[in-house]
């Protein structure tokens, strides 16, 4: 992946934690570690791509969510992830979810998974997606994703569906995308020729 | 045509395409919003055009804008238009837009149903694919219902590309339309063996996800998944399956044992970290669920801990983080194994990554012991000092408090040290946890009596230096500690040395800048201080001094009277008036101190935070009923206290009723103690071992060990708490030396005192005696408090709806065939030639899944063969329920499935045979039930003992009795005599402890299980064989399949596969009893063993060899032995605090309480300890010496049973069994 690989935004601050129990430890043995417990389930809830500047580049929600909530969650999560320092680990517990993110050049790839899902395999999934983008666009950069954002979606849709990985083979995903594109070109070919004429 | 196209293109030239839009937005950074609204206007124009290409372009741009956060829901209809375009290019864009912005609230979504259906059946696989992908994002219950059948058909599509998508989307469909699960499941299951790896992994994904939500319905798939696990090489699939097993093992511990080996192998062999991590996690989960059953898994735990250590030591932050995360799971059950890696965890506290530090902190919480608490806290305090950023510092602070206060301060040996730590923490600036520190100070000072003097001196110091703390007056800031300090100094003012000085500190003008609630406490406690100073002065005859102090109060109090805070103002004005009155009296030289001090007489007892909630509502009291007529305007009262301090204040008012003097209080307290001690039904809550002191009479008289203050209290240049670390080290060293030296008598005495403390904790800590007597007062709980508050499951859980019994489908025996109502809706008006109804599909599934090449399948085959044979010969078919679990049980009980290859195959017949078999099952069941009833009617019972027989059996041959006497003497006391009603005034219903084991036209077996007191690992199973036929039965041989835990005791030299011959023959109509001894290891769980009785039937026509399969159920109750217990011993047992507690409640009980008790005594082997009205305490003992105590209470139509037992698993299993018995009442 090309693109500038500058230092991460070194914002101070840390993770959001649940407000502490107001009853205090005097309540006796009931008090344990206060980490929010991620719920059961092992599916991906959503995937976000955003830039270092906090611009959303792609969002895919695998659980239908109201627009308002989506916006709020995206804003909040972006803030949390962008505030993390570059050497920090890629996982964090956020709300009742686990967030796995990885930065590739100027883009953050960020997945929210359910409590029982495997963080490392999600990281692997992100990496595969980047590889797929890379293969498809040929050394992908942020601009490719901005200007061909629908393609980025198509690739993701071939790779992950309903929050579950669809095909673990990169080859078959790329093959499916290429074939679908071929179909699209058949549709478009007369027009694009004419368009070029028009533009000329 | 061409012209039109050219025209369209020329039109489009002037439109912006997506690239132009993106570029435009980037070029208009200053007025982005304005530019975009302009673009949206253009898009609206474009959408009005007929040209679909223009529309698609517009929708594509809208999708981009939607991502930027603009609302595009107004274009939903246009999106549908683009979705229905015939060209793939546009369709793709339409579906993308829909998947991004449609949700259940989108009203036009119902217009898409037919379009989607059309696309699903398109000859172009990419059309289908794109429709499935889109649908997976926005499927609604309606869409799911209407399209479920179409999608199900696609699961068998010829192209794997479609199959895998169809399989994956089924999960979403199930969620939205749970009714589709049963009809679709067989086909889904079939896909687990799809030739295409992509489809297979999709099916694994979906079933695993379903199963993890409702594991019990999928238990019977375990063998299939086990096979997949051992054969698959795809890590993605493996991870899913392993995760699934993690969810299944808690339901079936035997599965865990089977899993450990392959999982450990994977841990050793895999190079993929994700898989390794998953395996370790599952092994941990498995071991946790096994922890009660299998002791020999330390090797596995060691392996996990080792691997995790490697992860934590790795330079990759991610692995480090996950290693710590997994470690904390082990910590809960195997703290010892983790504790040895303390060094590593402490190292992680220095990590630059905050998330890793926080994980390490979580771990530390569980790693502290008496030995290392001070050391760990010291380390944390250093971190507090260097921490940058308040968030992390606050986290450290709360962690320190959590660590110290956990399990009721279990690990604190020196409370002075702890108070010093708390005081040191007050130096933290900008913390939001002032209230936490304050709560700790209060808690410790109130509950640890011995520390009050020290605490008061420290608090007085805090009050004196209040200006340092009070600079930060924000809510919950550090100034909150002044609240605690003021209260402690006031309440325990008798320990205060320089009361005058403290009072003055509290009266400083600066105090008025504190938050209102703190000032209020100041004001109240000033008076307490004032009262004690007054008393002191009067006693020593310093009249002037007394008047001076009164004068001081009168001078300074007005500053509080002017307070803007109501509470402060009100308290201050009251008190001011009071003191003015006192002054008048003082001038008249009337002694007032005693009266003033009487205002604050009495002791405050700590009340457990949930005490109020747990007070049971008295019968007949309806809390929701209006006492008076409801007022016209409904005032909402906020009943919940907002902070603990409000809570505290309520306590004040409650306890401080001046009319109750100390004597009265003491009298009442004494009376209550007496009452509690004498009340066997008072189950005391004792969450930690320390609490066992609570009601021990005369605990105050235990002499308190003096603290050896050989080191000066202040060590210069060192923070206060550090000195205790040093002191403690020295103390421990000294103790050790003393111990190592000779054992003088005097020392023995001294140590003996400690011993009770120490013995409560782990052996390694035994040698650490607390520095001084830790007299922790237990918080008060109301009598008969309800023991636990159940957290209800979320009723809105969307996955609950998928809790559907699939067993008959799963095991391929549709004993409950799909009903008509369960068929998926099919659009009749459409061409449905490709659609198959789910019913016709089911046998197909079976056939496929019965391929004989699979081992498990072979086994099933065999089982089915047996079943068929039975069928033919009209033998008894086992209960339906047993059948369900049969395959699984067999698979679990024998390690390698027998490789039988000679079985003839006859698949077509099998399919046909199943349905009648199912009917047969029902019929047999009914018969069985009737017979059981008959049998029960014919039996007599006594209150305490079990041995009852059918009347018809009374005539039974003597040798039966003989054999019984031989093997267990406990029965001698109760022969088959009719004891009915001799012990009780009202007759009890007849009961029999003999349950049906199995039955066929020839023979009927009933059985009973008794524990053996002499041997803690044996039970005796008495089986009565009854010949029902007119033939002669001989050569009976009984055999069972041993499990790991339970084995039949066979004569020496015989193998585990040999049966035991029954020592008699049975002429027609005769019954006899034989006994079999079983050995077992763990008794905390019920067990089921499969077995077979083989015998020869001999009649006029010749002889035939017959078999009867049965299942022997060892309930937990069968491991109990009725043991009498005296009420005082019983009370002591309850008080000991070693017992786990659990309870159940059964509704709809109509039988009398006496019958109920008799039932529990009879079926569950308990004895009544004491009975008062509709309340009784009961006791029993297991063959392995577990004490089981019950408190049975009967309400109207319901019974609640609170139980206590050494082993929580045993208890919960026993209670479950009881629940079952009672629910039949």
PDB file of C-alpha atoms in Angstrom, chain A residues 7-159:
ATOM      1  CA  UNK A   7       3.490   9.168  12.623  1.00  0.00           C
ATOM      2  CA  UNK A   8       0.170   8.540  14.238  1.00  0.00           C
ATOM      3  CA  UNK A   9      -1.759  11.318  15.842  1.00  0.00           C
ATOM      4  CA  UNK A  10      -0.258  11.376  19.279  1.00  0.00           C
ATOM      5  CA  UNK A  11      -3.289  12.401  21.228  1.00  0.00           C
ATOM      6  CA  UNK A  12      -3.205  11.849  24.951  1.00  0.00           C
ATOM      7  CA  UNK A  13      -5.935  10.006  26.708  1.00  0.00           C
ATOM      8  CA  UNK A  14      -7.017   6.493  26.891  1.00  0.00           C
ATOM      9  CA  UNK A  15      -9.837   4.122  26.627  1.00  0.00           C
ATOM     10  CA  UNK A  16     -13.286   4.856  27.762  1.00  0.00           C
ATOM     11  CA  UNK A  17     -14.136   2.856  30.761  1.00  0.00           C
ATOM     12  CA  UNK A  18     -17.373   2.211  32.439  1.00  0.00           C
ATOM     13  CA  UNK A  19     -18.142   4.644  35.192  1.00  0.00           C
ATOM     14  CA  UNK A  20     -17.203   3.052  38.452  1.00  0.00           C
ATOM     15  CA  UNK A  21     -19.742   1.492  40.687  1.00  0.00           C
ATOM     16  CA  UNK A  22     -21.072   4.214  42.978  1.00  0.00           C
ATOM     17  CA  UNK A  23     -21.659   1.826  45.837  1.00  0.00           C
ATOM     18  CA  UNK A  24     -17.946   1.410  46.237  1.00  0.00           C
ATOM     19  CA  UNK A  25     -15.955  -1.527  47.468  1.00  0.00           C
ATOM     20  CA  UNK A  26     -17.415  -1.213  50.918  1.00  0.00           C
ATOM     21  CA  UNK A  27     -20.235  -3.296  49.628  1.00  0.00           C
ATOM     22  CA  UNK A  28     -18.146  -6.350  50.200  1.00  0.00           C
ATOM     23  CA  UNK A  29     -17.415  -9.272  47.988  1.00  0.00           C
ATOM     24  CA  UNK A  30     -19.647  -8.332  45.111  1.00  0.00           C
ATOM     25  CA  UNK A  31     -17.024  -6.151  43.625  1.00  0.00           C
ATOM     26  CA  UNK A  32     -14.897  -7.607  40.912  1.00  0.00           C
ATOM     27  CA  UNK A  33     -13.028  -6.256  37.948  1.00  0.00           C
ATOM     28  CA  UNK A  34     -15.240  -3.743  36.256  1.00  0.00           C
ATOM     29  CA  UNK A  35     -14.449  -4.388  32.635  1.00  0.00           C
ATOM     30  CA  UNK A  36     -17.593  -4.346  30.519  1.00  0.00           C
ATOM     31  CA  UNK A  37     -18.308  -7.878  29.494  1.00  0.00           C
ATOM     32  CA  UNK A  38     -18.720  -8.328  25.755  1.00  0.00           C
ATOM     33  CA  UNK A  39     -21.850 -10.253  24.952  1.00  0.00           C
ATOM     34  CA  UNK A  40     -22.025 -13.667  23.394  1.00  0.00           C
ATOM     35  CA  UNK A  41     -21.953 -14.269  19.692  1.00  0.00           C
ATOM     36  CA  UNK A  42     -19.112 -14.402  17.285  1.00  0.00           C
ATOM     37  CA  UNK A  43     -20.115 -12.345  14.298  1.00  0.00           C
ATOM     38  CA  UNK A  44     -18.841  -9.156  12.904  1.00  0.00           C
ATOM     39  CA  UNK A  45     -21.189  -6.284  13.577  1.00  0.00           C
ATOM     40  CA  UNK A  46     -19.691  -3.711  11.281  1.00  0.00           C
ATOM     41  CA  UNK A  47     -16.583  -2.668   9.461  1.00  0.00           C
ATOM     42  CA  UNK A  48     -15.330   0.870   9.052  1.00  0.00           C
ATOM     43  CA  UNK A  49     -12.576   2.366   6.992  1.00  0.00           C
ATOM     44  CA  UNK A  50     -11.529   5.845   7.932  1.00  0.00           C
ATOM     45  CA  UNK A  51      -8.611   8.108   7.394  1.00  0.00           C
ATOM     46  CA  UNK A  52      -6.212   9.527   9.893  1.00  0.00           C
ATOM     47  CA  UNK A  53      -8.092  12.783   9.616  1.00  0.00           C
ATOM     48  CA  UNK A  54     -11.274  11.101  10.757  1.00  0.00           C
ATOM     49  CA  UNK A  55     -12.959  10.941   7.352  1.00  0.00           C
ATOM     50  CA  UNK A  56     -15.097   7.885   6.864  1.00  0.00           C
ATOM     51  CA  UNK A  57     -14.167   6.006   3.699  1.00  0.00           C
ATOM     52  CA  UNK A  58     -16.323   2.930   3.931  1.00  0.00           C
ATOM     53  CA  UNK A  59     -18.855   1.534   6.325  1.00  0.00           C
ATOM     54  CA  UNK A  60     -20.564  -1.815   6.273  1.00  0.00           C
ATOM     55  CA  UNK A  61     -23.133  -2.759   8.871  1.00  0.00           C
ATOM     56  CA  UNK A  62     -24.056  -6.370   9.301  1.00  0.00           C
ATOM     57  CA  UNK A  63     -26.807  -5.675  11.770  1.00  0.00           C
ATOM     58  CA  UNK A  64     -29.399  -3.234  10.512  1.00  0.00           C
ATOM     59  CA  UNK A  65     -28.936  -0.096  12.587  1.00  0.00           C
ATOM     60  CA  UNK A  66     -30.742   3.219  12.537  1.00  0.00           C
ATOM     61  CA  UNK A  67     -28.863   6.032  10.836  1.00  0.00           C
ATOM     62  CA  UNK A  68     -28.724   8.059  13.986  1.00  0.00           C
ATOM     63  CA  UNK A  69     -27.084   5.299  15.978  1.00  0.00           C
ATOM     64  CA  UNK A  70     -24.715   4.540  13.155  1.00  0.00           C
ATOM     65  CA  UNK A  71     -23.486   8.105  13.090  1.00  0.00           C
ATOM     66  CA  UNK A  72     -23.071   8.225  16.813  1.00  0.00           C
ATOM     67  CA  UNK A  73     -21.180   4.964  16.963  1.00  0.00           C
ATOM     68  CA  UNK A  74     -18.928   5.895  14.065  1.00  0.00           C
ATOM     69  CA  UNK A  75     -18.070   9.218  15.613  1.00  0.00           C
ATOM     70  CA  UNK A  76     -17.393   7.735  18.993  1.00  0.00           C
ATOM     71  CA  UNK A  77     -15.359   4.823  17.750  1.00  0.00           C
ATOM     72  CA  UNK A  78     -13.290   6.948  15.429  1.00  0.00           C
ATOM     73  CA  UNK A  79     -12.399   9.175  18.318  1.00  0.00           C
ATOM     74  CA  UNK A  80     -11.344   6.244  20.443  1.00  0.00           C
ATOM     75  CA  UNK A  81      -9.287   4.574  17.753  1.00  0.00           C
ATOM     76  CA  UNK A  82      -7.606   7.721  16.506  1.00  0.00           C
ATOM     77  CA  UNK A  83      -6.573   8.587  20.027  1.00  0.00           C
ATOM     78  CA  UNK A  84      -4.596   5.421  20.369  1.00  0.00           C
ATOM     79  CA  UNK A  85      -0.871   5.590  20.044  1.00  0.00           C
ATOM     80  CA  UNK A  86       0.859   3.783  17.227  1.00  0.00           C
ATOM     81  CA  UNK A  87       2.545   1.133  19.354  1.00  0.00           C
ATOM     82  CA  UNK A  88      -0.637   0.091  21.092  1.00  0.00           C
ATOM     83  CA  UNK A  89      -2.250  -3.242  20.507  1.00  0.00           C
ATOM     84  CA  UNK A  90      -5.002  -3.564  17.936  1.00  0.00           C
ATOM     85  CA  UNK A  91      -7.810  -4.575  20.256  1.00  0.00           C
ATOM     86  CA  UNK A  92     -10.062  -2.711  22.546  1.00  0.00           C
ATOM     87  CA  UNK A  93     -13.262  -3.350  24.368  1.00  0.00           C
ATOM     88  CA  UNK A  94     -15.857  -0.825  23.432  1.00  0.00           C
ATOM     89  CA  UNK A  95     -19.431  -0.791  24.585  1.00  0.00           C
ATOM     90  CA  UNK A  96     -20.465  -4.442  24.526  1.00  0.00           C
ATOM     91  CA  UNK A  97     -18.267  -5.160  21.550  1.00  0.00           C
ATOM     92  CA  UNK A  98     -14.675  -5.849  20.841  1.00  0.00           C
ATOM     93  CA  UNK A  99     -12.990  -3.637  18.310  1.00  0.00           C
ATOM     94  CA  UNK A 100     -10.156  -4.855  16.157  1.00  0.00           C
ATOM     95  CA  UNK A 101      -8.391  -2.265  14.073  1.00  0.00           C
ATOM     96  CA  UNK A 102      -5.286  -1.952  12.014  1.00  0.00           C
ATOM     97  CA  UNK A 103      -3.730   0.933  10.286  1.00  0.00           C
ATOM     98  CA  UNK A 104      -2.507   0.598   6.745  1.00  0.00           C
ATOM     99  CA  UNK A 105      -0.707   3.763   5.639  1.00  0.00           C
ATOM    100  CA  UNK A 106      -3.215   6.541   6.184  1.00  0.00           C
ATOM    101  CA  UNK A 107      -6.257   4.322   6.499  1.00  0.00           C
ATOM    102  CA  UNK A 108      -7.654   2.650   9.571  1.00  0.00           C
ATOM    103  CA  UNK A 109      -9.493  -0.608   9.021  1.00  0.00           C
ATOM    104  CA  UNK A 110     -11.722  -1.209  11.960  1.00  0.00           C
ATOM    105  CA  UNK A 111     -14.025  -4.139  12.751  1.00  0.00           C
ATOM    106  CA  UNK A 112     -16.442  -4.459  15.621  1.00  0.00           C
ATOM    107  CA  UNK A 113     -16.909  -8.069  16.641  1.00  0.00           C
ATOM    108  CA  UNK A 114     -18.994  -9.762  19.278  1.00  0.00           C
ATOM    109  CA  UNK A 115     -17.627 -10.978  22.554  1.00  0.00           C
ATOM    110  CA  UNK A 116     -16.815 -14.525  21.588  1.00  0.00           C
ATOM    111  CA  UNK A 117     -15.173 -13.806  18.291  1.00  0.00           C
ATOM    112  CA  UNK A 118     -11.501 -14.370  17.794  1.00  0.00           C
ATOM    113  CA  UNK A 119      -9.515 -11.162  17.635  1.00  0.00           C
ATOM    114  CA  UNK A 120      -6.595 -12.621  15.757  1.00  0.00           C
ATOM    115  CA  UNK A 121      -8.702 -14.132  13.025  1.00  0.00           C
ATOM    116  CA  UNK A 122     -10.448 -10.788  12.611  1.00  0.00           C
ATOM    117  CA  UNK A 123      -7.085  -9.156  12.193  1.00  0.00           C
ATOM    118  CA  UNK A 124      -6.358 -11.781   9.600  1.00  0.00           C
ATOM    119  CA  UNK A 125      -9.636 -10.959   7.910  1.00  0.00           C
ATOM    120  CA  UNK A 126      -8.746  -7.281   7.738  1.00  0.00           C
ATOM    121  CA  UNK A 127      -5.420  -8.173   6.277  1.00  0.00           C
ATOM    122  CA  UNK A 128      -7.008 -10.378   3.666  1.00  0.00           C
ATOM    123  CA  UNK A 129      -9.343  -7.636   2.679  1.00  0.00           C
ATOM    124  CA  UNK A 130      -6.422  -5.278   2.239  1.00  0.00           C
ATOM    125  CA  UNK A 131      -4.671  -7.896   0.164  1.00  0.00           C
ATOM    126  CA  UNK A 132      -7.770  -8.281  -1.972  1.00  0.00           C
ATOM    127  CA  UNK A 133      -7.982  -4.530  -2.496  1.00  0.00           C
ATOM    128  CA  UNK A 134      -4.312  -4.489  -3.291  1.00  0.00           C
ATOM    129  CA  UNK A 135      -4.649  -7.228  -5.880  1.00  0.00           C
ATOM    130  CA  UNK A 136      -7.706  -5.648  -7.407  1.00  0.00           C
ATOM    131  CA  UNK A 137      -6.494  -2.085  -7.646  1.00  0.00           C
ATOM    132  CA  UNK A 138      -2.848  -2.993  -7.990  1.00  0.00           C
ATOM    133  CA  UNK A 139      -1.104  -1.447  -5.027  1.00  0.00           C
ATOM    134  CA  UNK A 140      -4.095   0.227  -3.518  1.00  0.00           C
ATOM    135  CA  UNK A 141      -4.093   3.664  -1.940  1.00  0.00           C
ATOM    136  CA  UNK A 142      -6.656   5.712  -0.117  1.00  0.00           C
ATOM    137  CA  UNK A 143      -7.606   7.573  -3.290  1.00  0.00           C
ATOM    138  CA  UNK A 144      -8.501   4.324  -5.030  1.00  0.00           C
ATOM    139  CA  UNK A 145     -10.976   3.627  -2.300  1.00  0.00           C
ATOM    140  CA  UNK A 146     -12.379   7.143  -2.369  1.00  0.00           C
ATOM    141  CA  UNK A 147     -12.922   7.273  -6.102  1.00  0.00           C
ATOM    142  CA  UNK A 148     -13.990   3.671  -6.509  1.00  0.00           C
ATOM    143  CA  UNK A 149     -15.758   3.281  -3.268  1.00  0.00           C
ATOM    144  CA  UNK A 150     -18.449   1.093  -4.801  1.00  0.00           C
ATOM    145  CA  UNK A 151     -15.769  -1.337  -5.955  1.00  0.00           C
ATOM    146  CA  UNK A 152     -14.408  -1.524  -2.471  1.00  0.00           C
ATOM    147  CA  UNK A 153     -17.880  -2.448  -1.332  1.00  0.00           C
ATOM    148  CA  UNK A 154     -18.291  -5.077  -4.026  1.00  0.00           C
ATOM    149  CA  UNK A 155     -15.055  -6.727  -3.002  1.00  0.00           C
ATOM    150  CA  UNK A 156     -16.044  -6.673   0.633  1.00  0.00           C
ATOM    151  CA  UNK A 157     -19.431  -8.142  -0.210  1.00  0.00           C
ATOM    152  CA  UNK A 158     -17.791 -11.015  -2.012  1.00  0.00           C
ATOM    153  CA  UNK A 159     -15.507 -11.625   0.909  1.00  0.00           C
TER     154      UNK A 159
END
